[in-house]
PDB file of C-alpha atoms in Angstrom:
ATOM      1  CA  UNK A   1       0.000   0.000   0.000  1.00 88.00           C
ATOM      2  CA  UNK A   2       3.070   2.244  -0.114  1.00 93.00           C
ATOM      3  CA  UNK A   3       2.333   3.276  -3.697  1.00 94.00           C
ATOM      4  CA  UNK A   4      -1.250   4.108  -2.794  1.00 97.00           C
ATOM      5  CA  UNK A   5      -0.113   6.307   0.103  1.00 97.00           C
ATOM      6  CA  UNK A   6       2.261   8.142  -2.236  1.00 97.00           C
ATOM      7  CA  UNK A   7      -0.517   8.568  -4.793  1.00 98.00           C
ATOM      8  CA  UNK A   8      -2.801  10.034  -2.135  1.00 98.00           C
ATOM      9  CA  UNK A   9      -0.194  12.692  -1.312  1.00 98.00           C
ATOM     10  CA  UNK A  10       0.405  13.462  -4.999  1.00 98.00           C
ATOM     11  CA  UNK A  11      -3.343  13.678  -5.600  1.00 98.00           C
ATOM     12  CA  UNK A  12      -3.793  16.104  -2.717  1.00 98.00           C
ATOM     13  CA  UNK A  13      -1.539  18.556  -4.584  1.00 98.00           C
ATOM     14  CA  UNK A  14      -2.607  17.463  -8.089  1.00 98.00           C
ATOM     15  CA  UNK A  15       1.046  16.800  -8.846  1.00 98.00           C
ATOM     16  CA  UNK A  16       1.572  15.531 -12.420  1.00 98.00           C
ATOM     17  CA  UNK A  17       2.216  11.812 -12.051  1.00 98.00           C
ATOM     18  CA  UNK A  18       3.549   8.995 -14.182  1.00 98.00           C
ATOM     19  CA  UNK A  19       3.684   5.323 -13.332  1.00 98.00           C
ATOM     20  CA  UNK A  20       5.484   2.525 -15.147  1.00 98.00           C
ATOM     21  CA  UNK A  21       4.850  -1.057 -14.089  1.00 98.00           C
ATOM     22  CA  UNK A  22       4.601  -4.660 -15.219  1.00 98.00           C
ATOM     23  CA  UNK A  23       2.000  -5.482 -12.603  1.00 97.00           C
ATOM     24  CA  UNK A  24      -1.781  -5.651 -12.905  1.00 98.00           C
ATOM     25  CA  UNK A  25      -1.862  -4.623  -9.222  1.00 97.00           C
ATOM     26  CA  UNK A  26      -1.762  -1.051 -10.507  1.00 98.00           C
ATOM     27  CA  UNK A  27      -5.491  -1.419 -11.237  1.00 98.00           C
ATOM     28  CA  UNK A  28      -6.324  -1.419  -7.536  1.00 97.00           C
ATOM     29  CA  UNK A  29      -5.484   2.317  -7.476  1.00 98.00           C
ATOM     30  CA  UNK A  30      -7.606   3.268 -10.480  1.00 98.00           C
ATOM     31  CA  UNK A  31     -10.070   5.014  -8.155  1.00 98.00           C
ATOM     32  CA  UNK A  32      -7.303   7.505  -7.366  1.00 98.00           C
ATOM     33  CA  UNK A  33      -6.085   7.785 -10.966  1.00 98.00           C
ATOM     34  CA  UNK A  34      -9.443   9.069 -12.172  1.00 98.00           C
ATOM     35  CA  UNK A  35      -9.214  11.971  -9.709  1.00 98.00           C
ATOM     36  CA  UNK A  36      -5.886  13.227 -11.104  1.00 98.00           C
ATOM     37  CA  UNK A  37      -5.872  16.080 -13.606  1.00 98.00           C
ATOM     38  CA  UNK A  38      -2.553  14.887 -15.047  1.00 98.00           C
ATOM     39  CA  UNK A  39      -1.599  11.233 -14.753  1.00 98.00           C
ATOM     40  CA  UNK A  40      -0.385   8.560 -17.110  1.00 98.00           C
ATOM     41  CA  UNK A  41       0.216   4.889 -16.502  1.00 98.00           C
ATOM     42  CA  UNK A  42       2.534   2.770 -18.589  1.00 98.00           C
ATOM     43  CA  UNK A  43       2.980  -0.950 -18.781  1.00 98.00           C
ATOM     44  CA  UNK A  44       6.281  -2.591 -19.729  1.00 98.00           C
ATOM     45  CA  UNK A  45       5.767  -5.231 -22.375  1.00 98.00           C
ATOM     46  CA  UNK A  46       8.957  -6.839 -23.620  1.00 98.00           C
ATOM     47  CA  UNK A  47       7.580  -9.399 -26.068  1.00 98.00           C
ATOM     48  CA  UNK A  48       4.328 -10.848 -27.395  1.00 98.00           C
ATOM     49  CA  UNK A  49       5.487 -14.386 -26.600  1.00 98.00           C
ATOM     50  CA  UNK A  50       4.868 -15.664 -23.086  1.00 98.00           C
ATOM     51  CA  UNK A  51       7.398 -18.488 -23.543  1.00 98.00           C
ATOM     52  CA  UNK A  52      10.085 -15.850 -24.182  1.00 98.00           C
ATOM     53  CA  UNK A  53       8.789 -13.843 -21.202  1.00 98.00           C
ATOM     54  CA  UNK A  54       9.227 -16.896 -18.992  1.00 98.00           C
ATOM     55  CA  UNK A  55      12.870 -17.208 -20.043  1.00 98.00           C
ATOM     56  CA  UNK A  56      13.813 -13.590 -19.361  1.00 97.00           C
ATOM     57  CA  UNK A  57      11.198 -12.541 -16.776  1.00 97.00           C
ATOM     58  CA  UNK A  58      10.159 -15.774 -15.048  1.00 97.00           C
ATOM     59  CA  UNK A  59       8.507 -14.101 -12.054  1.00 97.00           C
ATOM     60  CA  UNK A  60       6.854 -11.235 -13.934  1.00 98.00           C
ATOM     61  CA  UNK A  61       3.166 -11.131 -14.857  1.00 98.00           C
ATOM     62  CA  UNK A  62       2.123 -12.723 -18.142  1.00 98.00           C
ATOM     63  CA  UNK A  63       1.942 -10.696 -21.336  1.00 98.00           C
ATOM     64  CA  UNK A  64      -1.814 -11.263 -21.462  1.00 98.00           C
ATOM     65  CA  UNK A  65      -2.248  -9.826 -17.949  1.00 98.00           C
ATOM     66  CA  UNK A  66      -0.226  -6.752 -18.908  1.00 98.00           C
ATOM     67  CA  UNK A  67      -2.405  -6.166 -21.960  1.00 98.00           C
ATOM     68  CA  UNK A  68      -5.513  -6.635 -19.805  1.00 98.00           C
ATOM     69  CA  UNK A  69      -4.070  -4.036 -17.431  1.00 98.00           C
ATOM     70  CA  UNK A  70      -3.818  -1.519 -20.271  1.00 98.00           C
ATOM     71  CA  UNK A  71      -7.375  -2.395 -21.231  1.00 98.00           C
ATOM     72  CA  UNK A  72      -8.635  -1.788 -17.683  1.00 98.00           C
ATOM     73  CA  UNK A  73      -6.880   1.566 -17.494  1.00 98.00           C
ATOM     74  CA  UNK A  74      -8.133   2.655 -20.904  1.00 98.00           C
ATOM     75  CA  UNK A  75     -11.710   1.751 -19.913  1.00 98.00           C
ATOM     76  CA  UNK A  76     -11.386   4.338 -17.136  1.00 98.00           C
ATOM     77  CA  UNK A  77     -10.045   6.936 -19.608  1.00 98.00           C
ATOM     78  CA  UNK A  78      -6.598   6.969 -18.022  1.00 98.00           C
ATOM     79  CA  UNK A  79      -3.792   8.134 -20.318  1.00 98.00           C
ATOM     80  CA  UNK A  80      -1.735   5.018 -21.055  1.00 98.00           C
ATOM     81  CA  UNK A  81       1.486   4.066 -22.751  1.00 98.00           C
ATOM     82  CA  UNK A  82       3.412   0.923 -23.499  1.00 98.00           C
ATOM     83  CA  UNK A  83       7.100   0.685 -22.789  1.00 98.00           C
ATOM     84  CA  UNK A  84       8.330  -1.971 -25.187  1.00 98.00           C
ATOM     85  CA  UNK A  85      11.651  -2.577 -23.614  1.00 96.00           C
ATOM     86  CA  UNK A  86      13.922  -4.117 -23.411  1.00 97.00           C
ATOM     87  CA  UNK A  87      13.067  -5.550 -26.814  1.00 98.00           C
ATOM     88  CA  UNK A  88      13.063  -9.320 -26.491  1.00 98.00           C
ATOM     89  CA  UNK A  89      12.425 -11.804 -29.316  1.00 98.00           C
ATOM     90  CA  UNK A  90       8.949 -11.032 -30.614  1.00 98.00           C
ATOM     91  CA  UNK A  91       6.573 -10.628 -33.498  1.00 98.00           C
ATOM     92  CA  UNK A  92       6.482  -6.831 -33.458  1.00 98.00           C
ATOM     93  CA  UNK A  93       3.448  -6.585 -35.731  1.00 97.00           C
ATOM     94  CA  UNK A  94       1.486  -8.966 -33.521  1.00 97.00           C
ATOM     95  CA  UNK A  95       2.413  -7.100 -30.339  1.00 98.00           C
ATOM     96  CA  UNK A  96       1.495  -3.788 -31.952  1.00 97.00           C
ATOM     97  CA  UNK A  97      -1.910  -5.157 -32.912  1.00 97.00           C
ATOM     98  CA  UNK A  98      -2.445  -6.604 -29.425  1.00 97.00           C
ATOM     99  CA  UNK A  99      -2.047  -3.183 -27.801  1.00 98.00           C
ATOM    100  CA  UNK A 100      -3.607  -1.111 -30.576  1.00 96.00           C
ATOM    101  CA  UNK A 101      -6.353   1.071 -29.146  1.00 97.00           C
ATOM    102  CA  UNK A 102      -5.055   0.630 -25.597  1.00 98.00           C
ATOM    103  CA  UNK A 103      -2.193   3.153 -25.617  1.00 98.00           C
ATOM    104  CA  UNK A 104      -1.816   6.861 -26.212  1.00 98.00           C
ATOM    105  CA  UNK A 105       1.855   6.510 -27.078  1.00 98.00           C
ATOM    106  CA  UNK A 106       4.642   3.948 -27.183  1.00 98.00           C
ATOM    107  CA  UNK A 107       8.252   3.988 -25.982  1.00 98.00           C
ATOM    108  CA  UNK A 108      10.709   1.460 -27.410  1.00 98.00           C
ATOM    109  CA  UNK A 109      14.120   0.532 -26.054  1.00 98.00           C
ATOM    110  CA  UNK A 110      16.725  -2.107 -26.769  1.00 97.00           C
ATOM    111  CA  UNK A 111      18.356  -4.537 -24.377  1.00 96.00           C
ATOM    112  CA  UNK A 112      21.022  -2.331 -22.832  1.00 94.00           C
ATOM    113  CA  UNK A 113      22.851  -4.925 -20.779  1.00 92.00           C
ATOM    114  CA  UNK A 114      23.675  -7.607 -23.335  1.00 93.00           C
ATOM    115  CA  UNK A 115      26.782  -8.528 -21.360  1.00 93.00           C
ATOM    116  CA  UNK A 116      24.505  -9.528 -18.458  1.00 94.00           C
ATOM    117  CA  UNK A 117      22.000 -11.472 -20.563  1.00 96.00           C
ATOM    118  CA  UNK A 118      24.140 -12.928 -23.350  1.00 96.00           C
ATOM    119  CA  UNK A 119      24.259 -16.352 -21.698  1.00 97.00           C
ATOM    120  CA  UNK A 120      20.444 -16.529 -21.598  1.00 97.00           C
ATOM    121  CA  UNK A 121      20.197 -15.589 -25.282  1.00 98.00           C
ATOM    122  CA  UNK A 122      22.792 -18.164 -26.305  1.00 97.00           C
ATOM    123  CA  UNK A 123      21.417 -20.991 -24.098  1.00 97.00           C
ATOM    124  CA  UNK A 124      18.039 -20.544 -25.780  1.00 98.00           C
ATOM    125  CA  UNK A 125      19.350 -20.161 -29.369  1.00 98.00           C
ATOM    126  CA  UNK A 126      18.210 -16.530 -29.461  1.00 98.00           C
ATOM    127  CA  UNK A 127      21.522 -14.929 -30.420  1.00 97.00           C
ATOM    128  CA  UNK A 128      19.898 -13.206 -33.414  1.00 97.00           C
ATOM    129  CA  UNK A 129      17.814 -11.094 -31.031  1.00 97.00           C
ATOM    130  CA  UNK A 130      20.713  -9.450 -29.245  1.00 96.00           C
ATOM    131  CA  UNK A 131      22.112  -7.710 -32.308  1.00 96.00           C
ATOM    132  CA  UNK A 132      21.694  -4.024 -33.100  1.00 97.00           C
ATOM    133  CA  UNK A 133      20.106  -4.967 -36.442  1.00 98.00           C
ATOM    134  CA  UNK A 134      17.371  -6.872 -34.631  1.00 98.00           C
ATOM    135  CA  UNK A 135      16.576  -4.008 -32.265  1.00 98.00           C
ATOM    136  CA  UNK A 136      16.434  -1.598 -35.202  1.00 98.00           C
ATOM    137  CA  UNK A 137      14.184  -3.861 -37.282  1.00 98.00           C
ATOM    138  CA  UNK A 138      11.738  -4.433 -34.418  1.00 98.00           C
ATOM    139  CA  UNK A 139      11.563  -0.748 -33.515  1.00 98.00           C
ATOM    140  CA  UNK A 140      10.969   0.193 -37.156  1.00 98.00           C
ATOM    141  CA  UNK A 141       8.093  -2.307 -37.392  1.00 98.00           C
ATOM    142  CA  UNK A 142       6.515  -0.892 -34.227  1.00 98.00           C
ATOM    143  CA  UNK A 143       6.986   2.664 -35.501  1.00 98.00           C
ATOM    144  CA  UNK A 144       5.342   1.761 -38.801  1.00 97.00           C
ATOM    145  CA  UNK A 145       2.370   0.063 -37.144  1.00 96.00           C
ATOM    146  CA  UNK A 146       1.566   2.936 -34.795  1.00 96.00           C
ATOM    147  CA  UNK A 147       2.563   5.997 -36.796  1.00 94.00           C
ATOM    148  CA  UNK A 148       0.121   4.945 -39.517  1.00 91.00           C
ATOM    149  CA  UNK A 149      -2.600   5.344 -36.847  1.00 92.00           C
ATOM    150  CA  UNK A 150      -1.312   8.670 -35.552  1.00 94.00           C
ATOM    151  CA  UNK A 151       0.058   7.208 -32.335  1.00 96.00           C
ATOM    152  CA  UNK A 152       3.409   8.642 -31.282  1.00 97.00           C
ATOM    153  CA  UNK A 153       6.317   6.230 -30.972  1.00 98.00           C
ATOM    154  CA  UNK A 154       9.579   7.276 -29.376  1.00 98.00           C
ATOM    155  CA  UNK A 155      12.587   5.061 -29.978  1.00 98.00           C
ATOM    156  CA  UNK A 156      14.960   5.538 -27.063  1.00 98.00           C
ATOM    157  CA  UNK A 157      18.182   4.270 -28.617  1.00 96.00           C
TER     158      UNK A 157
END
């Protein structure tokens, strides 16, 4: 309930607030979010493939639950964004379509600590997905999917 207590203080002063999470638990504070004049809530989604998620983020919520979280926030007219990062192996077009209509903008970032994760990539025959060319190709696909709909995409690398 620490986050909720912080939100209550921020709300008291209508302080502009941004939240980034992987957790659907953020929905329990939606009653406070709707009272803010300036708030946005983002959800980190690293891939569209839950098998890949289990390799890199074994204790994190499923991809489906993260998308449902965006859906729940959007139903309450909360400004939302997706943080697609770090880019893990994915079908970028599929992920873009899964979150289409649920986000006001998208941020995209590469895996920045390859030296820490290289062993995981190699053990799972995913070496292709740790190259700069892969990160660029995925981000360009995401940019194409959303910019055609007028949704801003910011590539952070």
